[in-house]
Each structure stands twice: as C-alpha cells, then as structure tokens.
Amino acid sequence: MYKKLENMKKILIPLIIFIALCINAFASVKSNKELKGDKRYASYSFTKAINAYTNAKALTPEGQRRLAESYSRINKNAEAETAYSTLVSTPEGVVPEDYYRYAMVLKANGKYEQSNNWMDKFVAIKPTDLRAKSFAANKKELANLSKDDGKYKLTTMTANSDDRDFGPAYYNNKIVFASNRETPGIISRKSAWTGKPFLDLYMAEVEAGQLKDPENFDRNLNSKMHDGPASFSNDGTCMAYTVNNYKDKSKDRVVELRIFFSNYVDGKWSKPEGFALNNPGYSVGHPCLTADGNTMYFTSDMPGGFGGADIYRITKVSNGTWGKAENMGDKINTEGNEMFPFFEENNGVLFFASDGHYGLGGLDVFICMLNGTEAGKMYNAGSPLNTRYDDFSVIVNKQASKGYFASNRVGGSGDDDIYAFDLLRSLNVGKRIEGVAKDNNGNSIPRTFVTLLDNNGVIVNTITTNDEGAFTFLVDPDKIFKLIGNKENYTEGTSAASTFGSEFIVKADVTLLLKTVAKMDVGDDLATIVVFNPNKIYFDVDQFAIRPDAEKELKKIVDIMNEYPSMIVELRAHTDCRAPKEYNQILSEKRATASAEYIRNRIVNPERIYGKGYGETKLANGCECEGEVVSTCSNNEQQKNRRTEFIIVRK
C-alpha cells in the first residue's frame, strides 16, 4: 500500500506541476521586449514586432495574441497557427475572438475540419454573432463552394510584378490598379509593414485579354505613403482613391485610410480634395463611384457599424455635397471585415470581399442584388474565384460577362496578383422585379400598395410605390411570382412575373382601373359613392376558418364599409353536398358567423353586417349528392359551393 501511494505521488506531482505551468503559461506583466513588440505592432512593423515578441521570455495573453496576428498580417499562416494554438490552449486571458481568428488561420492552411471545430466553440459562446450565424447556416456548403463547376475561366495577368498588384478599376478603355512594384531609376520610400515601396496607382492598356505596359498613373497624385486603389465615374472625369493619413498624430498611433477626390480639367487632374468623412479616429477607403459620380460605396470602421470594416453608401445632395452615409446593413456587414465594394450599376449587383461571411478562407468574394441599401440574398462566388487565400477587389463589365480581381493564392507572380475572368454562365445571384403601377390609360399611380406573392400564394414582400408609381422587389431566381396592386378608388390590379432566364431585371407593371362613380339614393339623401361588387370568399373542406385569400376580400369589404358608414351588408354562407344536410346547415352557420365576425370587429356600427347559413340548399352548380345520388363533380367544382356571398342591402 505504501509503495502504491509513493508511485501515485511520483505520477501526480509532475502532473500538478505541468498543470500549474499551463495555468501560468502567460506573464502577468509585460516585459520590455513585449512593450517594444507592441510599439512595432502599432506602427505596422510586423516583422520587427515578431522579433521582439519571440525574444521575450514570456508574453502576456495580449502579447501572444499580437504575435499571432503579426504572423497572420505578413501571411506566415503556419507560424500564426502555432501562435494561436499556444494562445487558446490556456484559458487565462482568452477571448471568443481568439477562437474565431484561430479558426480562420486553420482554414487558410487548408485544415477545414479543425477550423470547423474551433468555429463550433465560437458559435457556442457567441451564437448571435453574425459570423457565427453565417457559419452555422452554411458550413455544409463547403463541398459545393470548393467545386469548380465551370462557371469561371481565369487568366493570369502577365503584367503582375513580384510585389503587390490589386484593386483594378475601369478607366475609359484602360485598367488602373494599385501596385508597390519597384520603379527603375526612382528611389522609393519603404513601408515598415512589408519593407517594400509604398503603393502607387498604375495604368495599363488592355490588349488581347492582357494588361500591357503598366505606367505610373499620375505622379502629381502620389503622396508620401500608400495611394490606391481608385474608382472613376463613367466618363473618366471624376476620380476617388484611397490614401494613407501620413499626418496622423492620434494617440492610437494607427495610420488610418482616407479618401480623396480629383477631377480631370483642362487635360490634367486637379489638386486632390479630401472626403468630408475623413477622420483621424477611423478609416474610410476602397471607394466605388457610380457612373455619374454622385453615389459612392466605400469601406469604413467608423463608430456605429457592426464591427471591423463595414460597407457604406453615400449620395450627393442637391447642392453637390455628400449627404449622410448609410450602413449597408447586417445582410452585407458582419463583425468581421467587409471591403472592396464594387457596384455593377447596369444590373444592380454588388460585389465585395468579406472574411466574416462563411467562405473558403481569408477574404472571399460575395455577390448580391441591391435596391438602394436593401440587399438581396448573399451568394459566395465559389471556386475558382475564391480559394483558401485572400480573394478580393472584383470588378465586372456592364454585361456582367467578364472582369478582374486580385488574389494572393499560390502560383502567382508575387504577393497579390491581378487575374482576369470570364463568366461562362450567368451569375445565379437572384433577380430584380421592376415595374410601375398604372391606370388603363398608362398614367402612373403613385403611393399604390403592391403585394408580391410566390406561386403558392404566400406573401413574399409588400411595398408602396414612389411618387412615379415605381416599385422594385429583390427575389430568388427560377420562380413564378404574382403582383397585386391596391389603391383607394381603384379596382385591384394583378400581373405575373417569371424569374426564369438569364436577365437580372424582370419588368412587370400592374394596371389598376379607376372605379366608376354613380349617384343613388341613400335614405332621404342624395350621395355620391363608389359602385362596389364584393367577391365571394371560399372555404376548405369541412372548415370554417378564414383562409388568407378570403381575408384579402374581407379587408376590402371592411375598407368600403368604413368609407361609407351607412352601408349595410348581408352575407350568405353555403357548403357543398358532401355531408348530411343537418351537419352542413350547422357548418354553413359557422362560416356565416366567422365571416361576419371578421368584418364586425373592424368596422364602425358593427350591426350593419349580418348573415345566415344556407347549408347545401343553394348549390352554385349541379353538384348534388344527397341520398342515393352520387356526384361526379371534381374537387374544383365542389369548391365553388363552399362559399360566402355578400349582398349590399343599402348603400
């Protein structure tokens, strides 16, 4: 017994020491080397930060976190994985974001199963996080996203350098992009982050599908630090581009991004003017101008967003100044980073990069339809546009048939490289139904209430038309929809819309007829009212509950009875023949009561609506089946008998 206790002590003491070492694996106070690393980290000198952190005897949890992040920032993902593994292996000082970042690094290293395991831990801790929701909803889609199904043809640009080339933009018939390539004969200032020259804008001709002979876009626009990427209005006279705030003296020591504008006047670009939202406390960058230059999409980590970098939209007001920036909402933005927006205006499609939505790794390209700031369903662009590396800064032509993007995937010329792509099939990113509510003379009807229903009659969305009678719905592809327009003093108008086919935009107007006006006696008075003929409502077999289609008709009766408070309506409820007469009589009375009560609870002077049940005594057709009579009527014919009719007794 004594020897057993001694043996247990020999086992337990080292185990206790090991557990104690794990619990206290991190320093409680920052050493001088860690503080030096923090300083280098804050100035984006990640290589020097790594050197300081790795030479410290022990790091605090924050130091270990910054070491891992430093490796990640310079794309040393294998080392970042090891650093994050050390961080998350000890509970002390670990936060949920550490699990998320570790999962992202594992994904970047192609370790999807391990990444999913750590994301499951993140979801368990923060289930309401938008990134967690995206992961939980889409993690089964990995195989589909990874499969190259032949919708893209990629071409590597021979103009890529062994440095960074990204952020392509259309400029007249050329492509402008950002690059930190070495320029022969010019002494360049170097970035502490990369040790390479700062970014400048370059311009290249497009020839035989390649970018030819890149040259500096305009040396007068070059600043002391990074310049680019850029965006241009359709006529090429207005330019917006990203610039580092090299004069930043803020306490956080972080060099924020800014947006500047320049106009092409008298054969040269004007002196750059800063964006009204430029701020030393946060970044604004990655601008995308619409064709007329009056609306801009951009990226910012300004306060009030969802976290990380969000995508915003801003439009010029009547005096030519920028209005209020609008966050694009939680369908697009997450607690992660959403960047590099590109709005393909002709079809209303937004392209952007995100590390917050579920993807293959790093930044992935996502696509959705837009209606103002309303976003349709989000789609991951899939392989081979997306990989486990960073894939971003997509632009496409007006036909949405080809474009360019950047990626730091393996096999390129350098860090980030530009690739061209052809869309071999139409993008399956949803559709837009556009239309106008009109009268029978073709005049638009403003403020019309339009309801969109799917093929099963379920309401998908509703909208009130604008002052021009126009409406827009963002919908799924390959479906049939019904549109219903309602407006006071007009008859209901309907139309259908099909989203089968290759068009992004489906046109479908709704025509409403103005109700005729007649004069008639109401008691002893002469009044002008709208002639109104209520439709019947129908019931399911052996049921007296009000169906959704019946509720729409009852609402119309409610509206007209409230508009004309002296109107009296009698209702008559019926059944088909398929039950004993006594049972059908009771069923019809229940239908009468249900119909009357719906209206009575919603009108003034509710005694104006009354009714009774007639059972099967007043069939609408010859579908009798009492006694030995066997009906051969179809279900549709029997449905015509399960009805309630409305008779206007007094108008």
XYZ file of C-alpha atoms in Angstrom:
651
model
C 0.000 0.000 0.000
C 2.822 2.395 0.896
C 4.588 1.708 -2.404
C 1.356 2.345 -4.313
C 0.992 5.726 -2.602
C 4.605 6.575 -3.417
C 4.062 5.632 -7.049
C 0.910 7.769 -7.193
C 2.853 10.714 -5.722
C 5.553 10.257 -8.393
C 2.855 10.476 -11.058
C 0.727 13.236 -9.529
C 3.464 15.712 -8.564
C 4.797 16.181 -12.132
C 1.195 16.327 -13.365
C 0.344 19.048 -10.848
C 3.486 20.964 -11.823
C 2.550 20.637 -15.529
C -0.994 21.882 -14.878
C 0.373 24.793 -12.849
C 2.758 25.699 -15.649
C -0.124 25.616 -18.146
C -2.307 27.780 -15.929
C 0.515 30.295 -15.562
C 1.851 29.934 -19.096
C 1.465 33.655 -19.724
C 3.192 36.514 -17.996
C 1.061 38.807 -15.855
C 3.194 41.877 -16.569
C 4.602 42.988 -19.912
C 8.363 42.781 -20.269
C 10.423 45.444 -22.023
C 10.729 43.225 -25.087
C 6.958 42.788 -25.249
C 6.468 46.544 -24.907
C 8.933 47.005 -27.757
C 6.951 44.493 -29.774
C 3.746 46.432 -29.055
C 5.342 49.593 -30.387
C 6.434 47.848 -33.575
C 2.997 46.228 -33.917
C 1.250 49.617 -33.648
C 3.391 51.032 -36.450
C 2.718 48.024 -38.726
C 6.350 46.833 -38.428
C 5.159 43.270 -38.029
C 8.464 41.553 -38.792
C 10.211 43.624 -36.119
C 7.286 43.043 -33.750
C 7.663 39.283 -34.213
C 11.376 39.532 -33.457
C 10.691 41.392 -30.206
C 7.867 39.089 -29.095
C 9.759 35.873 -29.809
C 12.774 37.124 -27.820
C 10.682 37.823 -24.739
C 10.953 35.152 -22.022
C 7.186 35.191 -21.520
C 4.300 37.067 -23.082
C 1.028 38.261 -21.660
C -2.093 36.939 -23.430
C -2.234 40.215 -25.352
C 1.370 39.833 -26.444
C 0.763 36.266 -27.591
C -2.323 37.462 -29.477
C -0.349 40.214 -31.208
C 2.414 37.772 -32.084
C -0.142 35.519 -33.776
C -1.727 38.477 -35.535
C 1.654 39.752 -36.710
C 2.400 36.415 -38.365
C -1.038 36.495 -39.959
C -0.566 40.058 -41.275
C 2.541 39.055 -43.235
C 0.908 35.839 -44.479
C 3.005 33.483 -42.365
C -0.022 31.362 -41.589
C 1.861 28.274 -40.409
C 3.576 30.343 -37.694
C 0.294 32.141 -36.957
C -1.390 28.783 -36.419
C 1.254 27.756 -33.861
C 0.994 31.100 -32.062
C -2.795 30.943 -31.875
C -2.641 27.315 -30.732
C -0.496 28.407 -27.784
C -2.911 31.231 -27.013
C -6.104 29.152 -26.989
C -4.561 26.183 -25.147
C -4.648 28.091 -21.876
C -7.967 29.594 -20.711
C -6.282 32.531 -18.996
C -6.896 35.747 -20.922
C -8.506 34.069 -23.931
C -11.483 35.847 -25.535
C -14.023 34.439 -28.056
C -12.371 36.382 -30.881
C -9.232 34.263 -30.369
C -11.226 31.140 -31.254
C -12.546 32.844 -34.377
C -9.140 34.043 -35.570
C -7.575 30.657 -34.864
C -10.335 29.015 -36.906
C -9.676 31.424 -39.795
C -5.937 30.682 -39.779
C -6.630 26.944 -39.768
C -8.920 27.430 -42.761
C -6.239 29.453 -44.556
C -3.917 26.492 -44.001
C -6.459 24.128 -45.544
C -7.381 22.484 -42.219
C -11.144 22.816 -42.650
C -12.207 20.151 -40.156
C -10.108 21.631 -37.357
C -11.308 25.090 -38.325
C -14.920 23.944 -38.039
C -14.259 22.511 -34.578
C -12.999 25.862 -33.305
C -15.826 27.697 -35.039
C -18.259 25.406 -33.216
C -16.707 26.628 -29.940
C -17.074 30.224 -31.127
C -20.732 29.657 -32.078
C -21.440 28.126 -28.665
C -20.074 31.233 -26.931
C -21.438 33.892 -29.311
C -24.453 32.398 -31.123
C -25.856 35.823 -32.058
C -22.648 36.961 -33.749
C -23.354 37.448 -37.464
C -20.239 35.450 -38.340
C -21.440 32.609 -36.116
C -24.854 32.662 -37.801
C -23.287 32.593 -41.255
C -21.082 29.643 -40.288
C -23.951 27.681 -38.733
C -26.158 28.267 -41.786
C -23.569 27.491 -44.463
C -20.896 25.109 -43.154
C -22.471 22.201 -45.040
C -21.885 24.108 -48.287
C -18.093 23.677 -48.189
C -18.028 20.913 -50.812
C -20.208 22.921 -53.199
C -18.158 26.100 -52.736
C -14.908 24.199 -53.296
C -16.086 22.573 -56.514
C -15.142 24.200 -59.799
C -18.394 23.845 -61.723
C -17.108 25.582 -64.847
C -18.724 28.993 -64.485
C -15.419 30.929 -64.498
C -12.438 30.959 -66.817
C -9.401 32.597 -65.139
C -6.425 34.226 -66.828
C -3.273 35.368 -65.014
C -2.106 38.843 -65.991
C 1.465 38.858 -67.320
C 1.800 42.466 -66.091
C 1.839 41.259 -62.458
C 5.017 42.048 -60.553
C 6.708 40.101 -57.755
C 5.139 42.584 -55.312
C 1.520 43.608 -54.681
C -0.817 44.253 -57.612
C -4.513 44.625 -56.790
C -7.565 46.897 -56.846
C -8.268 47.072 -60.604
C -10.600 49.834 -61.844
C -12.088 50.644 -65.242
C -10.816 53.936 -66.663
C -12.006 54.698 -70.186
C -10.669 51.691 -72.132
C -7.845 51.041 -69.692
C -7.309 49.496 -66.280
C -5.927 51.427 -63.304
C -4.635 49.423 -60.342
C -2.557 49.756 -57.171
C 0.975 48.349 -57.005
C 4.102 48.673 -54.879
C 6.382 47.481 -57.682
C 9.890 48.918 -57.876
C 10.185 51.714 -60.440
C 13.597 51.760 -62.176
C 15.644 54.904 -61.571
C 13.450 56.159 -58.744
C 14.351 55.958 -55.049
C 11.242 54.763 -53.241
C 10.289 55.156 -49.604
C 9.667 51.770 -47.933
C 6.735 50.549 -45.868
C 7.542 49.307 -42.363
C 4.861 46.654 -42.809
C 6.330 44.972 -45.882
C 9.762 46.540 -46.339
C 8.626 47.247 -49.892
C 7.863 50.574 -51.635
C 4.538 52.227 -50.863
C 1.584 51.698 -53.198
C 1.070 53.940 -56.198
C -1.524 53.941 -58.973
C -0.588 52.405 -62.312
C -2.415 52.390 -65.643
C -2.307 49.709 -68.344
C -3.738 49.220 -71.812
C -5.928 46.158 -72.409
C -4.711 44.102 -75.325
C -5.669 40.524 -76.234
C -7.019 39.941 -72.745
C -3.815 41.117 -71.034
C -2.742 44.301 -69.226
C 0.066 45.801 -71.281
C 2.912 48.165 -70.337
C 1.783 49.493 -66.937
C 2.978 53.012 -66.184
C 2.531 55.397 -63.281
C -0.953 56.890 -63.484
C -0.081 60.451 -62.411
C 2.986 61.265 -60.328
C 1.384 64.529 -59.166
C -1.167 62.467 -57.234
C 1.454 60.359 -55.420
C 1.680 61.018 -51.698
C 4.374 60.026 -49.191
C 2.654 56.737 -48.355
C 0.123 54.401 -49.958
C -2.093 55.595 -52.822
C -4.851 53.380 -54.200
C -6.976 51.649 -55.146
C -9.125 54.081 -57.165
C -12.515 54.388 -58.824
C -13.753 56.583 -61.685
C -17.041 57.979 -62.934
C -18.172 56.552 -66.237
C -16.891 59.499 -68.274
C -13.484 59.335 -66.574
C -13.578 62.933 -65.304
C -14.111 62.239 -61.602
C -11.795 60.080 -59.510
C -11.904 58.817 -55.919
C -8.965 56.970 -54.396
C -7.588 55.720 -51.092
C -4.657 57.461 -49.367
C -2.824 56.804 -46.083
C -3.166 59.558 -43.491
C 0.582 60.086 -43.114
C -0.001 63.210 -40.946
C -1.909 61.205 -38.345
C -0.809 62.163 -34.821
C -3.594 60.408 -32.918
C -2.859 58.593 -29.661
C -3.604 55.148 -31.074
C -0.634 55.518 -33.457
C -2.641 53.686 -36.112
C -2.328 55.159 -39.609
C -5.902 55.429 -40.903
C -7.043 55.460 -44.519
C -8.665 58.443 -46.214
C -10.496 59.070 -49.491
C -9.537 61.888 -51.846
C -11.222 63.200 -54.994
C -9.749 64.718 -58.141
C -11.349 65.983 -61.369
C -9.898 65.891 -64.852
C -9.927 69.507 -66.042
C -8.071 71.062 -68.998
C -6.037 67.944 -69.646
C -4.845 67.298 -66.105
C -6.036 66.030 -62.731
C -6.939 68.732 -60.214
C -5.443 69.110 -56.752
C -6.938 66.321 -54.574
C -9.692 67.260 -52.121
C -10.430 65.235 -49.005
C -13.677 63.383 -48.352
C -15.895 65.020 -45.708
C -15.811 61.844 -43.609
C -12.006 61.601 -43.423
C -11.183 61.318 -39.732
C -8.027 60.606 -37.688
C -10.089 58.311 -35.471
C -11.094 55.790 -38.136
C -10.513 54.735 -41.736
C -12.508 55.385 -44.898
C -11.307 53.809 -48.117
C -11.911 51.486 -51.081
C -14.274 53.890 -52.908
C -16.558 52.802 -55.735
C -18.250 55.581 -57.706
C -21.423 55.083 -59.715
C -21.443 56.079 -63.383
C -22.461 59.693 -62.729
C -20.102 60.065 -59.757
C -22.984 61.104 -57.485
C -23.163 57.946 -55.362
C -20.242 56.182 -53.715
C -19.857 52.877 -51.916
C -16.912 52.696 -49.535
C -15.418 50.835 -46.585
C -15.023 52.222 -43.067
C -14.529 51.134 -39.472
C -16.256 54.273 -38.190
C -18.196 54.019 -34.898
C -21.723 52.679 -35.132
C -21.003 49.806 -37.512
C -21.265 46.090 -36.910
C -17.564 45.650 -36.174
C -14.371 45.536 -38.174
C -14.751 47.292 -41.518
C -18.256 47.799 -42.925
C -19.527 48.854 -46.340
C -21.397 52.166 -46.584
C -23.274 54.067 -49.274
C -23.424 57.844 -49.662
C -25.109 60.109 -52.222
C -24.660 63.754 -53.112
C -27.489 66.140 -52.210
C -28.853 68.954 -54.383
C -26.004 71.386 -53.648
C -23.389 68.834 -54.724
C -22.090 67.979 -51.244
C -22.181 64.486 -49.817
C -25.222 63.592 -47.714
C -25.384 61.147 -44.809
C -23.522 57.846 -45.069
C -25.793 54.791 -44.843
C -24.539 51.500 -43.452
C -25.473 48.707 -45.875
C -26.942 46.617 -43.062
C -26.434 43.206 -41.498
C -27.153 41.198 -44.635
C -23.865 42.543 -46.006
C -21.858 43.612 -42.960
C -20.693 41.443 -40.059
C -18.421 41.773 -37.051
C -15.617 40.829 -39.439
C -14.332 42.863 -42.394
C -16.371 43.699 -45.493
C -14.262 45.562 -48.040
C -13.641 46.457 -51.693
C -17.236 47.134 -52.777
C -17.988 47.247 -56.490
C -21.494 48.104 -57.692
C -22.338 46.873 -61.185
C -24.929 49.545 -61.833
C -26.434 48.234 -65.057
C -27.843 45.118 -63.357
C -27.857 46.360 -59.754
C -25.370 43.784 -58.434
C -22.926 44.402 -55.571
C -19.597 42.557 -55.375
C -17.497 42.749 -52.210
C -14.895 40.862 -50.166
C -15.516 39.536 -46.663
C -13.825 37.436 -44.017
C -16.987 37.487 -41.877
C -19.384 35.549 -44.104
C -18.766 31.822 -44.477
C -16.238 31.136 -47.198
C -13.277 29.071 -48.287
C -10.736 31.072 -46.281
C -9.255 34.536 -45.925
C -11.208 37.113 -47.888
C -13.826 35.607 -50.204
C -15.804 37.351 -52.936
C -19.550 37.687 -52.303
C -22.354 38.852 -54.566
C -25.888 40.147 -54.000
C -28.602 42.172 -55.712
C -29.135 45.707 -54.406
C -32.079 48.061 -54.230
C -30.737 51.196 -52.567
C -29.449 49.933 -49.227
C -31.695 46.859 -49.357
C -29.677 43.742 -50.100
C -30.997 40.528 -51.578
C -29.767 37.054 -50.737
C -25.989 36.778 -50.288
C -24.030 34.390 -52.522
C -20.442 33.197 -52.201
C -18.859 33.428 -55.679
C -17.357 29.948 -55.205
C -14.312 28.246 -56.718
C -12.067 29.030 -58.561
C -12.758 32.727 -57.992
C -12.484 32.010 -54.269
C -9.788 29.920 -52.595
C -8.443 29.432 -49.074
C -6.328 32.538 -49.665
C -7.394 36.200 -49.947
C -9.577 36.836 -53.000
C -10.865 40.378 -53.370
C -11.302 43.656 -55.339
C -13.579 42.323 -58.081
C -14.800 44.500 -60.948
C -17.082 43.391 -63.823
C -18.198 44.943 -67.089
C -21.704 46.242 -67.851
C -22.746 42.950 -69.396
C -21.570 41.044 -66.303
C -19.723 38.741 -68.690
C -16.109 39.327 -67.630
C -13.986 41.206 -65.150
C -10.882 41.317 -62.962
C -9.990 40.537 -59.352
C -6.958 40.108 -57.104
C -5.696 37.174 -55.052
C -2.625 36.148 -53.085
C -3.144 32.482 -53.981
C -0.247 30.133 -54.649
C 1.086 30.156 -58.196
C 1.041 33.890 -58.806
C 3.918 36.228 -59.585
C 4.186 37.824 -56.171
C 2.098 38.762 -53.146
C -1.243 39.973 -54.541
C -1.796 39.401 -58.261
C -4.457 40.501 -60.714
C -6.446 37.912 -62.650
C -8.976 38.310 -65.446
C -12.048 36.105 -65.527
C -14.789 35.263 -67.998
C -18.253 34.344 -66.790
C -19.154 31.280 -68.806
C -22.647 31.129 -67.282
C -24.951 33.777 -65.868
C -24.446 34.562 -62.201
C -27.145 32.919 -60.113
C -27.445 35.780 -57.621
C -31.163 36.473 -57.575
C -33.280 38.775 -59.686
C -34.924 42.171 -59.526
C -38.598 42.677 -60.428
C -39.176 46.260 -61.533
C -42.467 47.804 -62.539
C -44.869 50.720 -62.413
C -48.431 50.860 -61.106
C -50.529 52.375 -63.921
C -54.129 53.102 -64.814
C -55.725 51.838 -68.032
C -54.574 54.999 -69.830
C -50.932 54.325 -68.963
C -50.690 57.030 -66.300
C -48.588 56.108 -63.278
C -50.358 55.809 -59.929
C -48.199 56.990 -57.016
C -48.498 55.544 -53.497
C -50.012 52.282 -54.690
C -49.743 49.343 -52.299
C -48.182 46.411 -54.171
C -48.069 42.878 -52.750
C -45.677 40.214 -54.052
C -46.750 36.571 -53.687
C -44.998 33.360 -54.599
C -46.502 30.599 -56.712
C -48.249 29.158 -53.637
C -49.965 32.426 -52.789
C -47.696 33.171 -49.830
C -46.859 36.843 -49.370
C -43.152 37.423 -50.030
C -42.990 41.200 -49.643
C -45.031 44.393 -49.854
C -44.149 47.913 -50.940
C -45.801 51.296 -51.535
C -44.844 52.777 -54.883
C -42.964 56.063 -55.043
C -44.247 59.338 -56.492
C -43.684 57.978 -60.014
C -45.630 54.805 -59.247
C -42.462 52.693 -59.485
C -41.642 49.649 -57.373
C -38.784 47.147 -57.073
C -38.581 43.715 -55.432
C -35.433 41.618 -54.913
C -36.366 37.973 -55.462
C -34.969 34.485 -55.972
C -34.257 33.185 -59.485
C -36.212 30.471 -61.304
C -39.611 31.167 -59.765
C -43.066 32.480 -60.704
C -44.456 35.431 -58.772
C -47.798 37.263 -58.643
C -48.123 41.006 -58.125
C -51.271 42.625 -56.697
C -51.794 46.391 -56.696
C -54.297 48.144 -54.435
C -55.225 51.812 -54.263
C -58.260 53.623 -52.874
C -60.944 54.211 -55.537
C -59.225 51.770 -57.942
C -60.030 48.158 -58.699
C -57.366 45.661 -57.744
C -54.731 45.073 -60.415
C -52.682 41.898 -60.877
C -49.816 40.684 -63.018
C -47.317 37.823 -63.109
C -43.522 37.796 -63.233
C -41.167 34.943 -64.080
C -37.543 34.948 -62.908
C -36.522 32.097 -65.170
C -33.969 33.086 -67.785
C -30.665 34.956 -67.828
C -31.887 38.533 -67.278
C -31.085 40.114 -63.926
C -34.018 42.547 -64.215
C -37.588 41.386 -64.898
C -40.161 44.001 -65.932
C -43.731 43.612 -64.629
C -46.209 46.508 -64.429
C -49.531 46.430 -62.557
C -52.634 48.038 -64.087
C -55.491 49.253 -61.873
C -58.851 50.599 -63.119
C -60.471 53.678 -61.632
C -63.810 52.679 -60.098
C -66.893 54.182 -61.714
C -68.863 56.750 -59.730
C -72.657 56.797 -59.594
C -75.370 58.787 -57.818
C -78.144 57.000 -55.897
C -80.495 57.468 -53.006
C -79.313 56.647 -49.528
C -82.376 57.018 -47.342
C -83.666 60.535 -47.985
C -80.275 61.888 -49.107
C -78.533 62.025 -52.465
C -74.935 60.835 -52.106
C -72.036 60.075 -54.418
C -70.446 56.678 -53.758
C -68.219 54.172 -55.487
C -70.050 51.255 -57.103
C -68.790 48.129 -55.316
C -69.375 44.451 -56.066
C -67.834 42.268 -53.333
C -66.260 38.992 -54.380
C -67.224 35.684 -52.859
C -64.894 34.027 -50.372
C -64.219 30.293 -50.207
C -63.513 27.675 -47.516
C -61.605 24.402 -47.259
C -63.481 21.098 -46.940
C -65.245 20.764 -43.555
C -63.675 24.040 -42.332
C -64.984 27.462 -41.348
C -61.613 29.182 -40.703
C -60.902 32.274 -42.824
C -58.258 31.473 -45.449
C -55.532 34.030 -46.415
C -57.117 34.567 -49.843
C -60.515 35.116 -48.190
C -59.015 37.565 -45.698
C -57.916 39.823 -48.558
C -61.510 40.034 -49.832
C -62.888 40.662 -46.345
C -60.433 43.528 -45.863
C -61.832 45.185 -48.989
C -65.341 44.979 -47.551
C -64.084 46.430 -44.263
C -62.494 49.342 -46.114
C -65.607 50.194 -48.144
C -67.926 49.887 -45.140
C -65.728 52.214 -43.118
C -65.658 54.648 -46.032
C -69.466 54.566 -46.264
C -70.802 54.264 -42.673
C -74.438 53.860 -43.785
C -73.755 50.804 -45.935
C -75.489 47.580 -44.810
C -74.314 44.153 -45.993
C -75.936 40.745 -45.731
C -73.821 37.640 -46.106
C -74.961 34.176 -47.116
C -72.800 31.157 -46.333
C -73.005 27.777 -48.116
C -71.499 24.284 -48.156
C -71.072 21.568 -50.760
C -73.189 18.428 -50.613
C -70.655 16.037 -49.081
C -72.171 15.527 -45.587
C -75.663 15.125 -44.107
C -77.955 18.145 -44.558
C -78.158 18.800 -40.825
C -74.377 18.844 -40.473
C -73.975 21.115 -43.494
C -76.519 23.565 -42.115
C -74.533 23.918 -38.879
C -71.263 24.202 -40.841
C -72.674 26.985 -43.043
C -73.856 28.905 -39.983
C -70.340 28.695 -38.548
C -68.998 30.049 -41.832
C -71.502 32.889 -41.711
C -70.556 33.707 -38.124
C -66.809 33.614 -38.851
C -67.184 35.878 -41.899
C -69.463 38.355 -40.130
C -67.325 38.496 -37.000
C -64.193 39.272 -39.012
C -65.892 42.317 -40.544
C -67.872 43.290 -37.419
C -64.691 43.586 -35.346
C -63.183 46.055 -37.821
C -65.945 48.484 -38.750
C -67.881 51.292 -37.099
C -71.527 50.457 -36.304
C -70.897 46.680 -36.474
C -74.619 45.858 -36.540
C -74.527 46.780 -40.249
C -73.202 43.329 -41.162
C -75.324 40.220 -40.620
C -75.942 36.889 -42.272
C -77.124 33.337 -42.159
C -76.144 29.870 -43.307
C -77.966 28.037 -46.085
C -76.231 24.676 -45.838
C -76.344 22.816 -49.166
C -79.722 24.218 -50.225
C -78.353 26.756 -52.731
C -75.667 24.954 -54.705
C -73.883 27.083 -57.299
C -73.895 24.189 -59.798
C -75.456 20.783 -60.274
C -73.141 19.032 -57.808
C -75.828 17.273 -55.714
C -75.019 14.115 -53.749
C -77.801 13.642 -51.223
C -79.287 10.202 -50.546
C -78.528 7.729 -53.342
C -77.302 10.449 -55.679
C -73.558 10.174 -56.274
C -71.841 13.327 -57.511
C -69.265 13.087 -60.265
C -68.134 16.705 -59.754
C -64.424 17.441 -59.424
C -62.868 18.979 -56.348
C -62.669 22.334 -58.164
C -66.402 22.198 -58.899
C -67.194 21.299 -55.292
C -65.022 24.213 -54.151
C -67.409 26.644 -55.864
C -70.125 25.636 -53.381
C -68.047 26.136 -50.211
C -68.555 29.917 -50.267
C -69.872 33.021 -48.598
C -71.581 35.655 -50.725
C -72.088 39.316 -49.835
C -75.200 41.310 -50.746
C -75.246 45.100 -50.352
C -78.655 45.745 -48.797
C -78.270 49.511 -48.502
C -75.665 51.841 -49.852
